[in-house]
PDB file of C-alpha atoms in Angstrom:
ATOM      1  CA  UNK A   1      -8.844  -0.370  16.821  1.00 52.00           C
ATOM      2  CA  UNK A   2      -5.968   0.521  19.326  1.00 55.00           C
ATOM      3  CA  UNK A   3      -3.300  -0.446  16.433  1.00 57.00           C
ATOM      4  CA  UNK A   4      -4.539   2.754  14.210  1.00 62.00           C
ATOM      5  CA  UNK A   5      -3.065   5.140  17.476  1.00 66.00           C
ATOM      6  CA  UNK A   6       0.390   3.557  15.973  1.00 66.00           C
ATOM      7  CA  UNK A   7      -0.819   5.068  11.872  1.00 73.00           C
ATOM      8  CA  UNK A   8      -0.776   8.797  12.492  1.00 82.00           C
ATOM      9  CA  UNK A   9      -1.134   9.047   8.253  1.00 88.00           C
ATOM     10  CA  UNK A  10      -3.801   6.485   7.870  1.00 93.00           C
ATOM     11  CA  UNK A  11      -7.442   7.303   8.305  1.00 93.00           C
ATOM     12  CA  UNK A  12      -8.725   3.786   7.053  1.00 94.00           C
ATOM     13  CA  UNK A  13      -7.866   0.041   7.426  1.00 93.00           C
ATOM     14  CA  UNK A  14     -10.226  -2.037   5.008  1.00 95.00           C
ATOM     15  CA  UNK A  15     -10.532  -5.564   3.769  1.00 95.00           C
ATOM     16  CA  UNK A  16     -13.822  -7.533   2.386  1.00 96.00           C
ATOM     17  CA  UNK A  17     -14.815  -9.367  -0.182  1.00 98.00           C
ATOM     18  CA  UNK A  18     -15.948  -7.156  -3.769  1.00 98.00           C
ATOM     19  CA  UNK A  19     -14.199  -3.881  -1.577  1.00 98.00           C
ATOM     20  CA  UNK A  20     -13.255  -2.507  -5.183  1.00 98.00           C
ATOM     21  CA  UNK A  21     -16.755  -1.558  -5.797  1.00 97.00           C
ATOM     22  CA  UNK A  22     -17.283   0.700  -3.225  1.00 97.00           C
ATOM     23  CA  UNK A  23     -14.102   2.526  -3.967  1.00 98.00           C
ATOM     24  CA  UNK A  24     -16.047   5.241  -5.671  1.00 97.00           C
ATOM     25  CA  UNK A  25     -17.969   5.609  -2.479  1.00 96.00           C
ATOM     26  CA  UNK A  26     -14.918   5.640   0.090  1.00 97.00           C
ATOM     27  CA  UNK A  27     -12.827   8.331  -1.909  1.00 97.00           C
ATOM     28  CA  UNK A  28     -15.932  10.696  -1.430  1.00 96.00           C
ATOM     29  CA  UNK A  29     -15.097  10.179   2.196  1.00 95.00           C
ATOM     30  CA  UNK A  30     -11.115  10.543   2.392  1.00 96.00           C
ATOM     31  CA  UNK A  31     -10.573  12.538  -0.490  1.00 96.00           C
ATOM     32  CA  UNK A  32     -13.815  14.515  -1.294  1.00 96.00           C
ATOM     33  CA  UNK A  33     -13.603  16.239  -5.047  1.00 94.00           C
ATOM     34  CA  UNK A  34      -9.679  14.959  -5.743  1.00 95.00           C
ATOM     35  CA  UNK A  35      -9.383  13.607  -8.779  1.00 95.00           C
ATOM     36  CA  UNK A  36      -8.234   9.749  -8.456  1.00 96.00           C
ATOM     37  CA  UNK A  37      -4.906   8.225 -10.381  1.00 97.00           C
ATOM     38  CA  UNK A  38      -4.490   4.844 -10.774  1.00 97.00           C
ATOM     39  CA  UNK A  39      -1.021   3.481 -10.814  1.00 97.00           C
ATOM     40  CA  UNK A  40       0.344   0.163 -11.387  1.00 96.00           C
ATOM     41  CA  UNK A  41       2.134  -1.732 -13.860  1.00 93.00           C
ATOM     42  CA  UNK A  42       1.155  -4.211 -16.729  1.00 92.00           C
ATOM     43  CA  UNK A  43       0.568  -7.335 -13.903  1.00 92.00           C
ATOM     44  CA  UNK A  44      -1.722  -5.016 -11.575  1.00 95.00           C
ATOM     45  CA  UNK A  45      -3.492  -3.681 -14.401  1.00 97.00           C
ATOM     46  CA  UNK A  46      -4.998  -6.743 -15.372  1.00 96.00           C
ATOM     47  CA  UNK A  47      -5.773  -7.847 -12.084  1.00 95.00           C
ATOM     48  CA  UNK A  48      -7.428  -4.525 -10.736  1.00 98.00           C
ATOM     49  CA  UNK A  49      -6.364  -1.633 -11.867  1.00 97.00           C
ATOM     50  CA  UNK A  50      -8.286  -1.845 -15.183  1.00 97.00           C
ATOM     51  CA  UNK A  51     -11.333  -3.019 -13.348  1.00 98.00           C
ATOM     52  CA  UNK A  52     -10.758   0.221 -10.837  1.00 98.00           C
ATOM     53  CA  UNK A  53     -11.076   2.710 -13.871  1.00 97.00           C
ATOM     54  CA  UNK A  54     -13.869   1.118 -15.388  1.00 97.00           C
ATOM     55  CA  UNK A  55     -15.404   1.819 -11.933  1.00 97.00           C
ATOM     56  CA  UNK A  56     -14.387   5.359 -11.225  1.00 97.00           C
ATOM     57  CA  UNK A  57     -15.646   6.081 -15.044  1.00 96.00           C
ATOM     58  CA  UNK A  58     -18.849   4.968 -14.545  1.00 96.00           C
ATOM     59  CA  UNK A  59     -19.379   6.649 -11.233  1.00 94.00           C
ATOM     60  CA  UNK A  60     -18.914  10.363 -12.598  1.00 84.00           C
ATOM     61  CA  UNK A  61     -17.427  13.556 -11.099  1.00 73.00           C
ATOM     62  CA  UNK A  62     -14.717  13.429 -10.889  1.00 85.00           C
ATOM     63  CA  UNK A  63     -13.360  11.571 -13.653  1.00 88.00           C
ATOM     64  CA  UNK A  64     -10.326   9.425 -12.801  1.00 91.00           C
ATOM     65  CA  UNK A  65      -7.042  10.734 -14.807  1.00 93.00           C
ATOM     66  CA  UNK A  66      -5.526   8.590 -17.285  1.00 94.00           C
ATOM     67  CA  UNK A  67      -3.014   5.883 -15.470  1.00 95.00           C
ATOM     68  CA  UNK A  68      -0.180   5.438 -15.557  1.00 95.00           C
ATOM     69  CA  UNK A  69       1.602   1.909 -15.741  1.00 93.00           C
ATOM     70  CA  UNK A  70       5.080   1.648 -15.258  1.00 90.00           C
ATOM     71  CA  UNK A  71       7.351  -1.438 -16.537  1.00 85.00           C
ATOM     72  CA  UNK A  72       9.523  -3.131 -14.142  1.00 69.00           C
ATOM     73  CA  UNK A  73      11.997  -1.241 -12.791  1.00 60.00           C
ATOM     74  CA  UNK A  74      15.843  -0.431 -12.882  1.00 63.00           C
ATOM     75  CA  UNK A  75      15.637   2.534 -10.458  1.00 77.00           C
ATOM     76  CA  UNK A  76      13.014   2.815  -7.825  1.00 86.00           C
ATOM     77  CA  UNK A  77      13.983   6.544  -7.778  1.00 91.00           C
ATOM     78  CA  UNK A  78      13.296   7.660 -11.438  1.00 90.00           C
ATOM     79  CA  UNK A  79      10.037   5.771 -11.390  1.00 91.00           C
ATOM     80  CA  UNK A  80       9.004   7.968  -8.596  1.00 94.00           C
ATOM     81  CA  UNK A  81      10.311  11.156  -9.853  1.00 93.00           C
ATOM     82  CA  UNK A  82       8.142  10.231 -13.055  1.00 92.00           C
ATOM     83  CA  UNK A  83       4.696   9.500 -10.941  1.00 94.00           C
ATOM     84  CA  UNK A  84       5.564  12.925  -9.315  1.00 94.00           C
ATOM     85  CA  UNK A  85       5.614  14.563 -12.565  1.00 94.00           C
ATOM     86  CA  UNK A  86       2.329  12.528 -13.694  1.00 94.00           C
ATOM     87  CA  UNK A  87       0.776  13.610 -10.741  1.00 92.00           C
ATOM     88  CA  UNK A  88       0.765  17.219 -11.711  1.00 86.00           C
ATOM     89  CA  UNK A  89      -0.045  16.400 -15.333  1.00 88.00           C
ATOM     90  CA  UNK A  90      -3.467  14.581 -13.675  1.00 86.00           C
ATOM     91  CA  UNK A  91      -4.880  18.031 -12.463  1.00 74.00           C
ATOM     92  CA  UNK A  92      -4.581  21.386 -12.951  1.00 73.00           C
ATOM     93  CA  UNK A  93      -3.039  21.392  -9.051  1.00 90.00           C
ATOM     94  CA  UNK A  94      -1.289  18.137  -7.634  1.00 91.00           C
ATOM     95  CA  UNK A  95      -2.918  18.862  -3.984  1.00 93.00           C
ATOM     96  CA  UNK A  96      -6.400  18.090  -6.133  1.00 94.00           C
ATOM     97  CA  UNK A  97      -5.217  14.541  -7.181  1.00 96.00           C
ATOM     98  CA  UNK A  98      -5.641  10.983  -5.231  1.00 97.00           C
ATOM     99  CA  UNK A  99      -3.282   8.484  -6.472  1.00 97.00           C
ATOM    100  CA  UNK A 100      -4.121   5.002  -6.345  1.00 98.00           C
ATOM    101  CA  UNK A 101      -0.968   2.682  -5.929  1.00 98.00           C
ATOM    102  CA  UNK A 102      -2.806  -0.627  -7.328  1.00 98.00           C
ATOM    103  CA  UNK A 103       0.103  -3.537  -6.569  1.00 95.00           C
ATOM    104  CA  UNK A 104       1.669  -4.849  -4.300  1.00 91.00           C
ATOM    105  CA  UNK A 105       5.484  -4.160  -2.429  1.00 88.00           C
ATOM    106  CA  UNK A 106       7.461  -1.811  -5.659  1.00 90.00           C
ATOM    107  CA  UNK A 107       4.560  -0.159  -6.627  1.00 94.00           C
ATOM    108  CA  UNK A 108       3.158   0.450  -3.390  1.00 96.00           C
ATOM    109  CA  UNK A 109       6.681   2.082  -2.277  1.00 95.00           C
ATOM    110  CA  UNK A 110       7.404   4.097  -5.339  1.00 95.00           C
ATOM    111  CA  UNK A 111       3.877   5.671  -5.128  1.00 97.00           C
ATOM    112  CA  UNK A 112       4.337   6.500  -1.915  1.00 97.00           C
ATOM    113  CA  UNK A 113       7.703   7.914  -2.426  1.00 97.00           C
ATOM    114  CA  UNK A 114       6.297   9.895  -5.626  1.00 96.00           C
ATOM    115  CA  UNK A 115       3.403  11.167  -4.131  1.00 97.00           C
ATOM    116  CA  UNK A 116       5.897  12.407  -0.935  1.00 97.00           C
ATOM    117  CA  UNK A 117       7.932  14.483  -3.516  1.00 96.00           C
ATOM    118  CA  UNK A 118       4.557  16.546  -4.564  1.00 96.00           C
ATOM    119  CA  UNK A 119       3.474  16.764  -1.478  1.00 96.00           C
ATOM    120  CA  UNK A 120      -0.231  15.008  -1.510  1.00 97.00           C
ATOM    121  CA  UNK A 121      -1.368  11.596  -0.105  1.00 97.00           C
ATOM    122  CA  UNK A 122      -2.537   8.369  -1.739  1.00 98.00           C
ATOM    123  CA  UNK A 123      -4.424   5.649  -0.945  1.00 98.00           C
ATOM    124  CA  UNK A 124      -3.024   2.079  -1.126  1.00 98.00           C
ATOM    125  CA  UNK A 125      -4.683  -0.693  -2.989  1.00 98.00           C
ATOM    126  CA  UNK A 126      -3.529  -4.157  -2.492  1.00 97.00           C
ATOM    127  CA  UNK A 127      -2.860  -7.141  -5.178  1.00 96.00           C
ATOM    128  CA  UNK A 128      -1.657  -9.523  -3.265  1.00 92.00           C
ATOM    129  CA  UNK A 129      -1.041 -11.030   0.443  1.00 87.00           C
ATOM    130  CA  UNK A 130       2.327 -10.975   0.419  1.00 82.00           C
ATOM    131  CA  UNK A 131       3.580  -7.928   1.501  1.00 84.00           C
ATOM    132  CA  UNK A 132       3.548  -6.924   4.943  1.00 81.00           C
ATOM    133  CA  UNK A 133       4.531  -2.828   4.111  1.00 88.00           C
ATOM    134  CA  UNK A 134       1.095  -1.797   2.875  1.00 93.00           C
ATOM    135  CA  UNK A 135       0.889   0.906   5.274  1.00 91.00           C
ATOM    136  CA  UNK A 136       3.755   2.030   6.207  1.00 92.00           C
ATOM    137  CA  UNK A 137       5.565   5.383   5.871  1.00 94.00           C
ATOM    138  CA  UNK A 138       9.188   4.054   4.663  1.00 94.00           C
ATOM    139  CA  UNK A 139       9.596   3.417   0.913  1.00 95.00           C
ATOM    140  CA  UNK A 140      13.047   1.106   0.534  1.00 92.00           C
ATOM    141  CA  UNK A 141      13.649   1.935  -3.443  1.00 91.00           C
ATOM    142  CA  UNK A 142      16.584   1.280  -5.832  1.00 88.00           C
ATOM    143  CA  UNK A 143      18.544   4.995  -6.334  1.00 87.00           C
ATOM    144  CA  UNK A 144      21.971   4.954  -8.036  1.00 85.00           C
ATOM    145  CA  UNK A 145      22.221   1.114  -7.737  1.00 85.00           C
ATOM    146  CA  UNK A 146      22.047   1.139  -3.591  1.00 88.00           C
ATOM    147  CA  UNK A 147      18.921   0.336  -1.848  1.00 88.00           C
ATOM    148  CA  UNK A 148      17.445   2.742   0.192  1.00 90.00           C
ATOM    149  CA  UNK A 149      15.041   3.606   2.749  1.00 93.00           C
ATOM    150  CA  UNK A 150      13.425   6.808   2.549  1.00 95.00           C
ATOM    151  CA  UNK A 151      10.784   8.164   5.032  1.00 95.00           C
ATOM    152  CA  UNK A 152       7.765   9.528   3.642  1.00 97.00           C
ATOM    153  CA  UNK A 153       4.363   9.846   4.904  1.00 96.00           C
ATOM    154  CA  UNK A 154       1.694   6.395   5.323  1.00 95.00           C
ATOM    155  CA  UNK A 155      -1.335   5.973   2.970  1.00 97.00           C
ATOM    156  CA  UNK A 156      -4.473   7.772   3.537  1.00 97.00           C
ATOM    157  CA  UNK A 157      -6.332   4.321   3.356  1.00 97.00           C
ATOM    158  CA  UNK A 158      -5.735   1.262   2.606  1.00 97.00           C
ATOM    159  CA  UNK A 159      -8.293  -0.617   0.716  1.00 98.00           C
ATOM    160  CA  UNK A 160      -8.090  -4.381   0.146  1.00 98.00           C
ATOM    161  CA  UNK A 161     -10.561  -6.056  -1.964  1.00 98.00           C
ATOM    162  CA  UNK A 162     -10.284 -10.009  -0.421  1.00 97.00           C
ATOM    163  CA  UNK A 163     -11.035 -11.224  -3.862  1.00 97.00           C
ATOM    164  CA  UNK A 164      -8.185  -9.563  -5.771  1.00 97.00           C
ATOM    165  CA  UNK A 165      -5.683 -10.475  -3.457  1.00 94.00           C
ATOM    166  CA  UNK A 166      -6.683 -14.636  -3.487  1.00 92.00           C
ATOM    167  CA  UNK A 167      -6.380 -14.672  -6.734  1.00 93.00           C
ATOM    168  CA  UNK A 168      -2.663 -13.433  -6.960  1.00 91.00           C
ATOM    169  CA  UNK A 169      -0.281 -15.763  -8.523  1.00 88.00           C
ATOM    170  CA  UNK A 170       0.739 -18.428  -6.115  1.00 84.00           C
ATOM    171  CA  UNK A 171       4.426 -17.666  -6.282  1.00 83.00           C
ATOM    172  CA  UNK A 172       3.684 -14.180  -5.615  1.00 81.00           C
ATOM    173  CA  UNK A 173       1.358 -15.705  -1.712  1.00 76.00           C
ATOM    174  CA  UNK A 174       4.564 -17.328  -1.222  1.00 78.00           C
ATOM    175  CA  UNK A 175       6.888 -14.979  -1.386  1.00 79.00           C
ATOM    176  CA  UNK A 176       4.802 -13.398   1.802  1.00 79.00           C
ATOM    177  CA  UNK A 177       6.624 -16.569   3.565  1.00 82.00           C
ATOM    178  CA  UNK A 178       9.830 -14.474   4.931  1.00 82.00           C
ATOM    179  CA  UNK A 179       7.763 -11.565   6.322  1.00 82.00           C
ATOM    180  CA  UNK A 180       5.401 -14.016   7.938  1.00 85.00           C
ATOM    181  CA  UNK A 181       8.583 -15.899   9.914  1.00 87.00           C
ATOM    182  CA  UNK A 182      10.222 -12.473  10.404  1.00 89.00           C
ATOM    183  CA  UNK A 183       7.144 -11.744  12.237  1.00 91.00           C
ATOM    184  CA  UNK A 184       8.263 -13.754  14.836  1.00 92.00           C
ATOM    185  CA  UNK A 185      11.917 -12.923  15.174  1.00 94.00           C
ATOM    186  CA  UNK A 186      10.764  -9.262  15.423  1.00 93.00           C
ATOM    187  CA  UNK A 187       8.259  -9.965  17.974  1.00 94.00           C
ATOM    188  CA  UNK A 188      11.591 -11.318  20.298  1.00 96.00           C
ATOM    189  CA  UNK A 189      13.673  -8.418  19.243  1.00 96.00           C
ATOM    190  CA  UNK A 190      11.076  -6.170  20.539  1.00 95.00           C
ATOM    191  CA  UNK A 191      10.323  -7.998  24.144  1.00 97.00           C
ATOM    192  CA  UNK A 192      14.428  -7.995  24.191  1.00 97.00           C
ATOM    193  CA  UNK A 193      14.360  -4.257  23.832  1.00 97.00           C
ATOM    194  CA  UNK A 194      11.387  -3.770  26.331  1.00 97.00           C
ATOM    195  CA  UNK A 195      13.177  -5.744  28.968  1.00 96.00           C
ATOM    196  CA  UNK A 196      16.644  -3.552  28.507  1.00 97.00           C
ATOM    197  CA  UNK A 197      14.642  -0.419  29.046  1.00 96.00           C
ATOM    198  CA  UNK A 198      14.401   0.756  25.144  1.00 95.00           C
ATOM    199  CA  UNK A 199      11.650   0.490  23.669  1.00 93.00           C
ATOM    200  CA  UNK A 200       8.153  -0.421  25.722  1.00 95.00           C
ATOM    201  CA  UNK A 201       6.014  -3.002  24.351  1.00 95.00           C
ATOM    202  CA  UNK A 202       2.541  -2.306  23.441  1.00 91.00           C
ATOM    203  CA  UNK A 203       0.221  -5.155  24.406  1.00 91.00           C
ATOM    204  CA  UNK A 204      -2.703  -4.601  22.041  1.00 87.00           C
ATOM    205  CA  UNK A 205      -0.400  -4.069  18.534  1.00 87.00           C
ATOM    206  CA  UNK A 206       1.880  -7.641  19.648  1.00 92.00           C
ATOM    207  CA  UNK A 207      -1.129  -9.460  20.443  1.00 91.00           C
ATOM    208  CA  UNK A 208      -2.779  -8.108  16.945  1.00 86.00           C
ATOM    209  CA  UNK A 209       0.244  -9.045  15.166  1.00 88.00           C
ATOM    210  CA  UNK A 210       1.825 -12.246  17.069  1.00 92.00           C
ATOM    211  CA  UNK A 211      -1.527 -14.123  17.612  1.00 90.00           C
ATOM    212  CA  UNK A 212      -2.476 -14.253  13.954  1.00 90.00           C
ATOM    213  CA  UNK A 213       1.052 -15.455  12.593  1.00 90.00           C
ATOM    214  CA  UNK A 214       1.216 -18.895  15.051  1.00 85.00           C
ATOM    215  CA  UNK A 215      -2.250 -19.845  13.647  1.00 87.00           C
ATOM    216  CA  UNK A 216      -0.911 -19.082   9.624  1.00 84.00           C
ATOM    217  CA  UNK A 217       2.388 -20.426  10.242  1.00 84.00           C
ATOM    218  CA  UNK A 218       0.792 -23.802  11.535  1.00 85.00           C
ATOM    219  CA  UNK A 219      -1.343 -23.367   8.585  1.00 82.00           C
ATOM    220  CA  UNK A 220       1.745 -23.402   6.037  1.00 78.00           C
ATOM    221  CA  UNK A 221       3.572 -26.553   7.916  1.00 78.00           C
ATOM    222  CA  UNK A 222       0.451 -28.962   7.728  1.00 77.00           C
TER     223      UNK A 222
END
């Protein structure tokens, strides 16, 4: 797929139906002997992430770590520091532990931010559709009361399990609504910057990305 040139960081796009099953099975391949760390909160857990360590238990070596669920939130920033620090309390080195970020757009950014500041990778496992960040390498997060952006490195994978992510919460599918239209207004800002000379459009990532979002936004104004 010509849009993976444009993911230095990530080895793996995947989506299908029952995917969390054969997570056991796909760590073996991008993280061979690390031990895996779910993270989410008290939402995600119920939707997947208890299912996930029910999974990883019964498949054996190596045993997943304890997770870690965090509450919701007042700083982005401590919550990371704090997955940091869990990370090295998972194994006896952090470079030997996968973490799992099992949610959606917070817990998918402070994940990636804490597993930046110990220096390993992690894997990202989707909740729900409505997030369009998944795998990208910027984690915007609450520090001192100001939002900021803070570049870190992509997931290893991303693994979506279809099923898990229809059944989010309907509010939470809708919320996807503004990234969907901002789809579109990005698209334009990007052919605007390609015709002043800045910034070159590539064919095969704005055909991947603009040609799905007409069909799905005529889909949400029936």
């Amino acid at each position: 797929m010509r849009v993976m040139r444009h993911l230095p960081d990530t080895r793996l796009l995947a989506s299908r139906h029952r995917l969390i099953e054969s997570v056991p099975v796909l760590l073996k391949r991008l993280a061979p002997g690390k031990t895996p760390f779910v993270v989410c909160d008290e939402h995600t857990w119920d939707a997947a992430g208890s299912r996930l360590q029910e999974i990883l238990a019964a498949a054996g070596a190596p045993r997943p770590a304890q997770p870690l669920k965090l509450t919701s939130p007042e700083d982005d920033y401590k919550f990371a520091e704090k997955v940091a620090v869990s990370i090295s309390a998972a194994g006896t080195n952090p470079e030997d532990v996968i973490p799992l970020a099992v949610g959606s757009g917070t817990i998918t950014d402070v994940v990636r931010l804490g597993s930046f500041l110990a220096g390993i990778r992690f894997i990202s496992i989707p909740t729900a559709p409505s997030m369009d960040g998944y795998a990208s390498a910027g984690s915007p997060v609450m520090k001192d009361g100001f939002k900021k952006t803070i570049q870190c490195r992509g997931p290893l994978a991303v693994l979506t399990d279809l099923d898990i992510a229809a059944g989010a919460p309907r509010h939470l599918a809708a919320a996807g609504t503004g990234d969907l239209l901002g789809k579109i207004t990005a698209g334009a800002d990007w052919l605007t910057a390609h015709r002043l000379g800045l910034e070159p459009v590539d064919r095969g990532v704005f055909t991947f990305v603009q040609k799905p979002v007409r069909g799905l936004i005529k889909y949400l104004l029936r």
